PDB file of C-alpha atoms in Angstrom:
ATOM      1  CA  ALA A  15      15.097  -9.793  -1.260  1.00 73.00           C
ATOM      2  CA  GLN A  16      13.458  -7.638   1.350  1.00 80.00           C
ATOM      3  CA  SER A  17      10.560  -8.828   3.468  1.00 88.00           C
ATOM      4  CA  VAL A  18       8.412  -7.787   6.370  1.00 93.00           C
ATOM      5  CA  THR A  19       6.808  -9.890   9.080  1.00 94.00           C
ATOM      6  CA  GLN A  20       4.030  -8.538  11.247  1.00 95.00           C
ATOM      7  CA  LEU A  21       3.573 -10.569  14.399  1.00 92.00           C
ATOM      8  CA  GLY A  22      -0.089 -10.982  15.186  1.00 91.00           C
ATOM      9  CA  SER A  23      -2.755 -10.756  12.563  1.00 93.00           C
ATOM     10  CA  HIS A  24      -5.179  -9.419  15.150  1.00 96.00           C
ATOM     11  CA  VAL A  25      -4.529  -7.262  18.187  1.00 97.00           C
ATOM     12  CA  SER A  26      -7.217  -6.191  20.599  1.00 97.00           C
ATOM     13  CA  VAL A  27      -6.749  -3.531  23.278  1.00 97.00           C
ATOM     14  CA  SER A  28      -9.003  -1.553  25.568  1.00 97.00           C
ATOM     15  CA  GLU A  29      -9.680   2.099  24.956  1.00 97.00           C
ATOM     16  CA  GLY A  30      -6.973   4.114  26.693  1.00 97.00           C
ATOM     17  CA  ALA A  31      -4.490   1.248  26.766  1.00 98.00           C
ATOM     18  CA  LEU A  32      -1.118   1.052  25.071  1.00 98.00           C
ATOM     19  CA  VAL A  33      -1.104  -0.034  21.448  1.00 98.00           C
ATOM     20  CA  LEU A  34       1.858  -2.107  20.275  1.00 98.00           C
ATOM     21  CA  LEU A  35       1.952  -3.516  16.752  1.00 98.00           C
ATOM     22  CA  ARG A  36       5.039  -5.528  15.890  1.00 98.00           C
ATOM     23  CA  CYS A  37       7.000  -5.444  12.681  1.00 97.00           C
ATOM     24  CA  ASN A  38      10.284  -7.158  11.824  1.00 96.00           C
ATOM     25  CA  TYR A  39      12.062  -6.684   8.543  1.00 94.00           C
ATOM     26  CA  SER A  40      14.666  -8.432   6.496  1.00 90.00           C
ATOM     27  CA  SER A  41      16.966  -6.382   4.323  1.00 81.00           C
ATOM     28  CA  SER A  42      20.498  -6.661   3.042  1.00 74.00           C
ATOM     29  CA  VAL A  43      20.851  -2.877   2.846  1.00 77.00           C
ATOM     30  CA  PRO A  44      19.695  -0.061   5.137  1.00 77.00           C
ATOM     31  CA  PRO A  45      15.945  -0.017   4.616  1.00 85.00           C
ATOM     32  CA  TYR A  46      13.301   2.594   4.374  1.00 90.00           C
ATOM     33  CA  LEU A  47      10.363   1.510   6.571  1.00 93.00           C
ATOM     34  CA  PHE A  48       6.764   2.641   6.629  1.00 95.00           C
ATOM     35  CA  TRP A  49       3.575   2.128   8.611  1.00 97.00           C
ATOM     36  CA  TYR A  50       0.255   2.590   6.836  1.00 96.00           C
ATOM     37  CA  VAL A  51      -3.305   2.474   8.128  1.00 96.00           C
ATOM     38  CA  GLN A  52      -6.272   1.233   6.130  1.00 92.00           C
ATOM     39  CA  TYR A  53      -9.895   1.794   7.082  1.00 91.00           C
ATOM     40  CA  PRO A  54     -12.551  -0.518   5.597  1.00 85.00           C
ATOM     41  CA  ASN A  55     -12.933  -0.188   1.836  1.00 80.00           C
ATOM     42  CA  GLN A  56     -10.384   2.597   1.660  1.00 84.00           C
ATOM     43  CA  GLY A  57      -6.863   3.058   0.415  1.00 85.00           C
ATOM     44  CA  LEU A  58      -3.783   3.395   2.560  1.00 90.00           C
ATOM     45  CA  GLN A  59      -2.824   6.402   4.622  1.00 92.00           C
ATOM     46  CA  LEU A  60       0.771   6.934   5.673  1.00 93.00           C
ATOM     47  CA  LEU A  61       1.206   7.009   9.448  1.00 95.00           C
ATOM     48  CA  LEU A  62       4.963   7.471   9.588  1.00 94.00           C
ATOM     49  CA  LYS A  63       8.197   6.596   7.857  1.00 92.00           C
ATOM     50  CA  TYR A  64      11.836   5.899   8.678  1.00 92.00           C
ATOM     51  CA  THR A  65      14.354   7.019   6.107  1.00 87.00           C
ATOM     52  CA  SER A  66      17.675   6.668   7.952  1.00 78.00           C
ATOM     53  CA  ALA A  67      17.393   9.830  10.024  1.00 78.00           C
ATOM     54  CA  ALA A  68      16.192   9.733  13.663  1.00 87.00           C
ATOM     55  CA  THR A  69      15.489   6.198  14.864  1.00 90.00           C
ATOM     56  CA  LEU A  70      12.406   7.285  16.829  1.00 95.00           C
ATOM     57  CA  VAL A  71       9.829   8.468  14.351  1.00 95.00           C
ATOM     58  CA  LYS A  72       6.673  10.303  15.253  1.00 96.00           C
ATOM     59  CA  GLY A  73       3.669  10.140  13.005  1.00 95.00           C
ATOM     60  CA  ILE A  74       0.089  11.241  12.782  1.00 94.00           C
ATOM     61  CA  ASN A  75      -2.675  10.490  15.268  1.00 93.00           C
ATOM     62  CA  GLY A  76      -0.225  10.074  18.165  1.00 96.00           C
ATOM     63  CA  PHE A  77       1.567   7.049  16.707  1.00 97.00           C
ATOM     64  CA  GLU A  78       5.305   6.546  16.812  1.00 97.00           C
ATOM     65  CA  ALA A  79       7.756   3.817  15.864  1.00 97.00           C
ATOM     66  CA  GLU A  80      11.350   3.044  16.725  1.00 95.00           C
ATOM     67  CA  PHE A  81      13.854   1.622  14.276  1.00 94.00           C
ATOM     68  CA  LYS A  82      16.095  -0.919  16.003  1.00 94.00           C
ATOM     69  CA  LYS A  83      18.755  -2.208  13.690  1.00 90.00           C
ATOM     70  CA  SER A  84      20.053  -4.792  16.174  1.00 91.00           C
ATOM     71  CA  GLU A  85      16.593  -6.327  16.438  1.00 93.00           C
ATOM     72  CA  THR A  86      15.591  -5.646  12.803  1.00 93.00           C
ATOM     73  CA  SER A  87      12.383  -4.242  14.174  1.00 95.00           C
ATOM     74  CA  PHE A  88      10.140  -1.268  13.570  1.00 96.00           C
ATOM     75  CA  HIS A  89       7.301  -1.646  16.071  1.00 98.00           C
ATOM     76  CA  LEU A  90       4.426   0.818  16.088  1.00 98.00           C
ATOM     77  CA  THR A  91       3.140   2.219  19.365  1.00 98.00           C
ATOM     78  CA  LYS A  92       0.567   4.615  20.722  1.00 98.00           C
ATOM     79  CA  PRO A  93       0.335   5.381  24.446  1.00 97.00           C
ATOM     80  CA  SER A  94      -3.440   5.537  24.649  1.00 97.00           C
ATOM     81  CA  ALA A  95      -5.787   3.831  22.207  1.00 97.00           C
ATOM     82  CA  HIS A  96      -8.839   5.585  20.865  1.00 96.00           C
ATOM     83  CA  MET A  97     -11.891   3.988  19.334  1.00 96.00           C
ATOM     84  CA  SER A  98     -11.061   5.667  16.019  1.00 95.00           C
ATOM     85  CA  ASP A  99      -7.775   3.733  15.873  1.00 96.00           C
ATOM     86  CA  ALA A 100      -9.639   0.551  14.955  1.00 96.00           C
ATOM     87  CA  ALA A 101      -8.343  -0.330  11.485  1.00 96.00           C
ATOM     88  CA  GLU A 102      -5.896  -2.505   9.565  1.00 95.00           C
ATOM     89  CA  TYR A 103      -2.242  -1.580   9.882  1.00 97.00           C
ATOM     90  CA  PHE A 104       0.467  -2.458   7.422  1.00 95.00           C
ATOM     91  CA  CYS A 105       4.207  -2.311   7.866  1.00 96.00           C
ATOM     92  CA  ALA A 106       6.202  -1.966   4.662  1.00 94.00           C
ATOM     93  CA  VAL A 107       9.827  -1.951   3.568  1.00 92.00           C
ATOM     94  CA  MET A 108      11.086  -0.260   0.491  1.00 87.00           C
ATOM     95  CA  ASN A 109      13.391  -1.850  -2.015  1.00 72.00           C
ATOM     96  CA  LEU A 110      15.944   0.750  -3.127  1.00 69.00           C
ATOM     97  CA  PRO A 111      17.581  -0.554  -6.285  1.00 59.00           C
ATOM     98  CA  ILE A 112      20.246   1.438  -8.028  1.00 52.00           C
ATOM     99  CA  GLN A 113      18.040   1.731 -11.074  1.00 51.00           C
ATOM    100  CA  GLY A 114      14.317   1.458 -11.409  1.00 56.00           C
ATOM    101  CA  ALA A 115      11.367   2.322  -9.281  1.00 59.00           C
ATOM    102  CA  GLN A 116      11.395   1.804  -5.598  1.00 76.00           C
ATOM    103  CA  LYS A 117       8.928  -0.903  -4.642  1.00 84.00           C
ATOM    104  CA  LEU A 118       7.059  -1.276  -1.384  1.00 89.00           C
ATOM    105  CA  VAL A 119       6.883  -4.751   0.133  1.00 90.00           C
ATOM    106  CA  PHE A 120       4.056  -5.056   2.619  1.00 93.00           C
ATOM    107  CA  GLY A 121       3.626  -7.201   5.668  1.00 93.00           C
ATOM    108  CA  GLN A 122       0.549  -9.310   6.160  1.00 93.00           C
ATOM    109  CA  GLY A 123      -1.274  -6.645   8.116  1.00 94.00           C
ATOM    110  CA  THR A 124      -2.540  -6.440  11.678  1.00 96.00           C
ATOM    111  CA  ARG A 125      -6.151  -5.748  12.465  1.00 96.00           C
ATOM    112  CA  LEU A 126      -6.454  -3.542  15.544  1.00 97.00           C
ATOM    113  CA  THR A 127      -9.665  -3.751  17.549  1.00 97.00           C
ATOM    114  CA  ILE A 128     -10.409  -1.306  20.351  1.00 97.00           C
ATOM    115  CA  ASN A 129     -12.664  -2.458  23.165  1.00 96.00           C
ATOM    116  CA  PRO A 130     -14.749   0.176  24.951  1.00 93.00           C
TER     117      PRO A 130
ATOM    118  CA  GLY B  26      -1.855  18.164  -1.255  1.00 71.00           C
ATOM    119  CA  ALA B  27      -0.760  14.886  -2.879  1.00 85.00           C
ATOM    120  CA  VAL B  28      -4.203  13.486  -3.579  1.00 90.00           C
ATOM    121  CA  VAL B  29      -4.761  10.422  -5.711  1.00 94.00           C
ATOM    122  CA  SER B  30      -8.195   9.461  -6.973  1.00 95.00           C
ATOM    123  CA  GLN B  31      -9.527   6.288  -8.512  1.00 96.00           C
ATOM    124  CA  HIS B  32     -12.557   5.775 -10.664  1.00 97.00           C
ATOM    125  CA  PRO B  33     -14.795   3.950 -10.317  1.00 97.00           C
ATOM    126  CA  SER B  34     -14.811   3.232  -6.596  1.00 95.00           C
ATOM    127  CA  TRP B  35     -16.652   0.024  -7.253  1.00 96.00           C
ATOM    128  CA  VAL B  36     -17.721  -1.871 -10.331  1.00 97.00           C
ATOM    129  CA  ILE B  37     -19.615  -5.047 -11.098  1.00 97.00           C
ATOM    130  CA  CYS B  38     -19.086  -6.693 -14.461  1.00 96.00           C
ATOM    131  CA  LYS B  39     -20.015  -9.941 -16.108  1.00 96.00           C
ATOM    132  CA  SER B  40     -17.529 -12.696 -16.716  1.00 97.00           C
ATOM    133  CA  GLY B  41     -15.775 -12.295 -20.050  1.00 97.00           C
ATOM    134  CA  THR B  42     -16.105  -8.527 -20.247  1.00 97.00           C
ATOM    135  CA  SER B  43     -13.393  -5.960 -19.744  1.00 97.00           C
ATOM    136  CA  VAL B  44     -13.289  -3.169 -17.197  1.00 97.00           C
ATOM    137  CA  LYS B  45     -11.087  -0.106 -16.984  1.00 97.00           C
ATOM    138  CA  ILE B  46      -9.950   1.531 -13.745  1.00 97.00           C
ATOM    139  CA  GLU B  47      -8.501   5.021 -13.704  1.00 97.00           C
ATOM    140  CA  CYS B  48      -5.907   6.381 -11.317  1.00 96.00           C
ATOM    141  CA  ARG B  49      -5.309  10.124 -11.247  1.00 96.00           C
ATOM    142  CA  SER B  50      -2.918  12.334  -9.336  1.00 94.00           C
ATOM    143  CA  LEU B  51      -5.014  15.436  -8.750  1.00 94.00           C
ATOM    144  CA  ASP B  52      -2.496  18.031  -7.579  1.00 91.00           C
ATOM    145  CA  PHE B  53       0.901  16.738  -8.622  1.00 91.00           C
ATOM    146  CA  GLN B  54       2.692  15.111 -11.493  1.00 91.00           C
ATOM    147  CA  ALA B  55       3.413  11.427 -11.102  1.00 90.00           C
ATOM    148  CA  THR B  56       6.242   9.960 -13.116  1.00 87.00           C
ATOM    149  CA  THR B  57       5.591   6.541 -11.664  1.00 91.00           C
ATOM    150  CA  MET B  58       2.388   4.824 -10.668  1.00 94.00           C
ATOM    151  CA  PHE B  59       1.948   1.477  -9.010  1.00 94.00           C
ATOM    152  CA  TRP B  60      -0.955  -0.946  -9.169  1.00 96.00           C
ATOM    153  CA  TYR B  61      -1.726  -3.280  -6.286  1.00 96.00           C
ATOM    154  CA  ARG B  62      -4.293  -6.004  -5.731  1.00 96.00           C
ATOM    155  CA  GLN B  63      -5.696  -6.849  -2.323  1.00 91.00           C
ATOM    156  CA  PHE B  64      -7.805  -9.917  -1.664  1.00 88.00           C
ATOM    157  CA  PRO B  65     -10.136  -9.925   1.362  1.00 84.00           C
ATOM    158  CA  LYS B  66      -8.278  -9.912   4.663  1.00 81.00           C
ATOM    159  CA  GLN B  67      -4.936 -10.052   2.894  1.00 86.00           C
ATOM    160  CA  SER B  68      -2.076  -7.706   2.231  1.00 89.00           C
ATOM    161  CA  LEU B  69      -1.378  -5.638  -0.854  1.00 91.00           C
ATOM    162  CA  MET B  70       0.454  -7.345  -3.648  1.00 93.00           C
ATOM    163  CA  LEU B  71       2.229  -5.259  -6.246  1.00 94.00           C
ATOM    164  CA  MET B  72       1.000  -6.083  -9.725  1.00 96.00           C
ATOM    165  CA  ALA B  73       2.938  -3.661 -11.884  1.00 95.00           C
ATOM    166  CA  THR B  74       4.864  -0.433 -12.024  1.00 92.00           C
ATOM    167  CA  SER B  75       4.095   2.057 -14.756  1.00 91.00           C
ATOM    168  CA  ASN B  76       6.235   4.949 -15.860  1.00 87.00           C
ATOM    169  CA  GLU B  77       4.796   7.757 -17.920  1.00 85.00           C
ATOM    170  CA  GLY B  78       5.358   7.196 -21.623  1.00 83.00           C
ATOM    171  CA  SER B  79       6.802   3.724 -21.352  1.00 85.00           C
ATOM    172  CA  LYS B  80       5.632   0.161 -20.957  1.00 88.00           C
ATOM    173  CA  ALA B  81       4.674  -1.089 -17.553  1.00 92.00           C
ATOM    174  CA  THR B  82       6.853  -3.507 -15.639  1.00 92.00           C
ATOM    175  CA  TYR B  83       4.860  -6.455 -14.353  1.00 95.00           C
ATOM    176  CA  GLU B  84       5.610  -8.520 -11.283  1.00 93.00           C
ATOM    177  CA  GLN B  85       6.245 -12.203 -11.642  1.00 92.00           C
ATOM    178  CA  GLY B  86       3.053 -14.147 -12.102  1.00 93.00           C
ATOM    179  CA  VAL B  87       0.970 -11.206 -13.292  1.00 95.00           C
ATOM    180  CA  GLU B  88      -0.338 -11.631 -16.841  1.00 94.00           C
ATOM    181  CA  LYS B  89       0.443  -8.519 -18.810  1.00 92.00           C
ATOM    182  CA  ASP B  90      -2.055  -9.397 -21.539  1.00 94.00           C
ATOM    183  CA  LYS B  91      -4.823  -9.704 -19.003  1.00 96.00           C
ATOM    184  CA  PHE B  92      -4.015  -6.635 -16.946  1.00 97.00           C
ATOM    185  CA  LEU B  93      -3.331  -3.856 -19.422  1.00 96.00           C
ATOM    186  CA  ILE B  94      -1.689  -0.756 -17.972  1.00 94.00           C
ATOM    187  CA  ASN B  95      -1.443   2.577 -19.725  1.00 91.00           C
ATOM    188  CA  HIS B  96       0.335   5.590 -18.268  1.00 90.00           C
ATOM    189  CA  ALA B  97      -0.247   8.122 -20.994  1.00 83.00           C
ATOM    190  CA  SER B  98       0.213  11.303 -19.004  1.00 90.00           C
ATOM    191  CA  LEU B  99       1.846  12.518 -15.821  1.00 91.00           C
ATOM    192  CA  THR B 100      -1.483  12.505 -14.025  1.00 93.00           C
ATOM    193  CA  LEU B 101      -3.294   9.448 -15.328  1.00 94.00           C
ATOM    194  CA  SER B 102      -2.712   5.711 -15.365  1.00 95.00           C
ATOM    195  CA  THR B 103      -5.306   3.131 -16.308  1.00 96.00           C
ATOM    196  CA  LEU B 104      -5.641  -0.555 -15.525  1.00 97.00           C
ATOM    197  CA  THR B 105      -7.846  -2.612 -17.812  1.00 97.00           C
ATOM    198  CA  VAL B 106      -8.836  -6.057 -16.681  1.00 97.00           C
ATOM    199  CA  THR B 107      -9.574  -7.940 -19.905  1.00 97.00           C
ATOM    200  CA  SER B 108     -11.841 -10.952 -20.159  1.00 96.00           C
ATOM    201  CA  ALA B 109     -12.566 -10.751 -16.471  1.00 96.00           C
ATOM    202  CA  HIS B 110     -13.299 -13.871 -14.463  1.00 96.00           C
ATOM    203  CA  PRO B 111     -14.736 -14.251 -10.956  1.00 96.00           C
ATOM    204  CA  GLU B 112     -11.241 -14.926  -9.588  1.00 95.00           C
ATOM    205  CA  ASP B 113     -10.270 -11.420 -10.690  1.00 96.00           C
ATOM    206  CA  SER B 114     -12.689 -10.025  -8.128  1.00 96.00           C
ATOM    207  CA  SER B 115     -10.578  -8.013  -5.744  1.00 95.00           C
ATOM    208  CA  PHE B 116      -9.765  -4.583  -4.386  1.00 94.00           C
ATOM    209  CA  TYR B 117      -7.424  -2.755  -6.753  1.00 96.00           C
ATOM    210  CA  ILE B 118      -5.358   0.102  -5.340  1.00 95.00           C
ATOM    211  CA  CYS B 119      -3.068   2.449  -7.181  1.00 96.00           C
ATOM    212  CA  SER B 120      -0.365   4.691  -5.818  1.00 95.00           C
ATOM    213  CA  ALA B 121       1.613   7.495  -7.378  1.00 94.00           C
ATOM    214  CA  ARG B 122       5.126   8.764  -6.846  1.00 90.00           C
ATOM    215  CA  MET B 123       5.634  12.446  -7.245  1.00 85.00           C
ATOM    216  CA  ALA B 124       8.049  13.667  -9.878  1.00 79.00           C
ATOM    217  CA  GLY B 125      11.340  14.456  -8.151  1.00 77.00           C
ATOM    218  CA  SER B 126      10.620  12.231  -5.162  1.00 75.00           C
ATOM    219  CA  ASN B 127      12.747   9.165  -4.700  1.00 70.00           C
ATOM    220  CA  TYR B 128      10.472   7.083  -2.550  1.00 77.00           C
ATOM    221  CA  GLU B 129       7.200   8.450  -1.212  1.00 83.00           C
ATOM    222  CA  GLN B 130       4.013   6.957  -2.683  1.00 88.00           C
ATOM    223  CA  TYR B 131       0.520   8.373  -2.329  1.00 92.00           C
ATOM    224  CA  PHE B 132      -2.311   5.903  -2.409  1.00 94.00           C
ATOM    225  CA  GLY B 133      -5.689   6.086  -4.062  1.00 94.00           C
ATOM    226  CA  PRO B 134      -8.878   5.022  -2.275  1.00 93.00           C
ATOM    227  CA  GLY B 135      -9.132   1.764  -4.190  1.00 93.00           C
ATOM    228  CA  THR B 136     -11.601   0.178  -6.600  1.00 95.00           C
ATOM    229  CA  ARG B 137     -13.698  -2.814  -5.637  1.00 95.00           C
ATOM    230  CA  LEU B 138     -14.163  -5.103  -8.649  1.00 97.00           C
ATOM    231  CA  THR B 139     -16.748  -7.870  -8.555  1.00 97.00           C
ATOM    232  CA  VAL B 140     -16.996 -10.208 -11.518  1.00 97.00           C
ATOM    233  CA  THR B 141     -20.217 -12.219 -11.724  1.00 96.00           C
TER     234      THR B 141
END
């Protein structure tokens, strides 16, 4: 079974500082990996995805993530945090069975707080 | 493009009553829709997968007679919480997979259910 572990349920950074949100996955097959952002009382918005193409993936709002197979990691980064980045972030791995629908398995989430 | 809506956005109902939540893909056809539940400060847990015109597939531990899912058309899936209890209070989020896509899901804004 596939799983995702997000290290740190809460990360706090200063405005303008580097954002690093950690995600490690477990998968017996090459995974598809996703990062989503959730603002309070809203659904999920896709930030970026890895689907076995380039290992460095660029997403929206200046975020990027690097797939490292040797480390089974897919950490999310942003060079300079903005106040509007404050939200909950979820890493997810997709189960790709031969038959049936592909299911997303989510990590526990990381709440990002930006200090002025 | 790829917009998913949910209705209502929030609902309060009395214990023992039933409530229906709608999930619509507004600008695309969705062969598969997913229903998730999210408790406060927790991650999303997949409840069931519904395919248009067929019975939903429920995850282990989810009562299919309590959470009735109907996916009658390529743009609409409904989740009915029957005989609701306070412990059913949660944030319910749906997602839809576009016909012809093999993995990408688009999420709705969620429905906050409070059972009193």
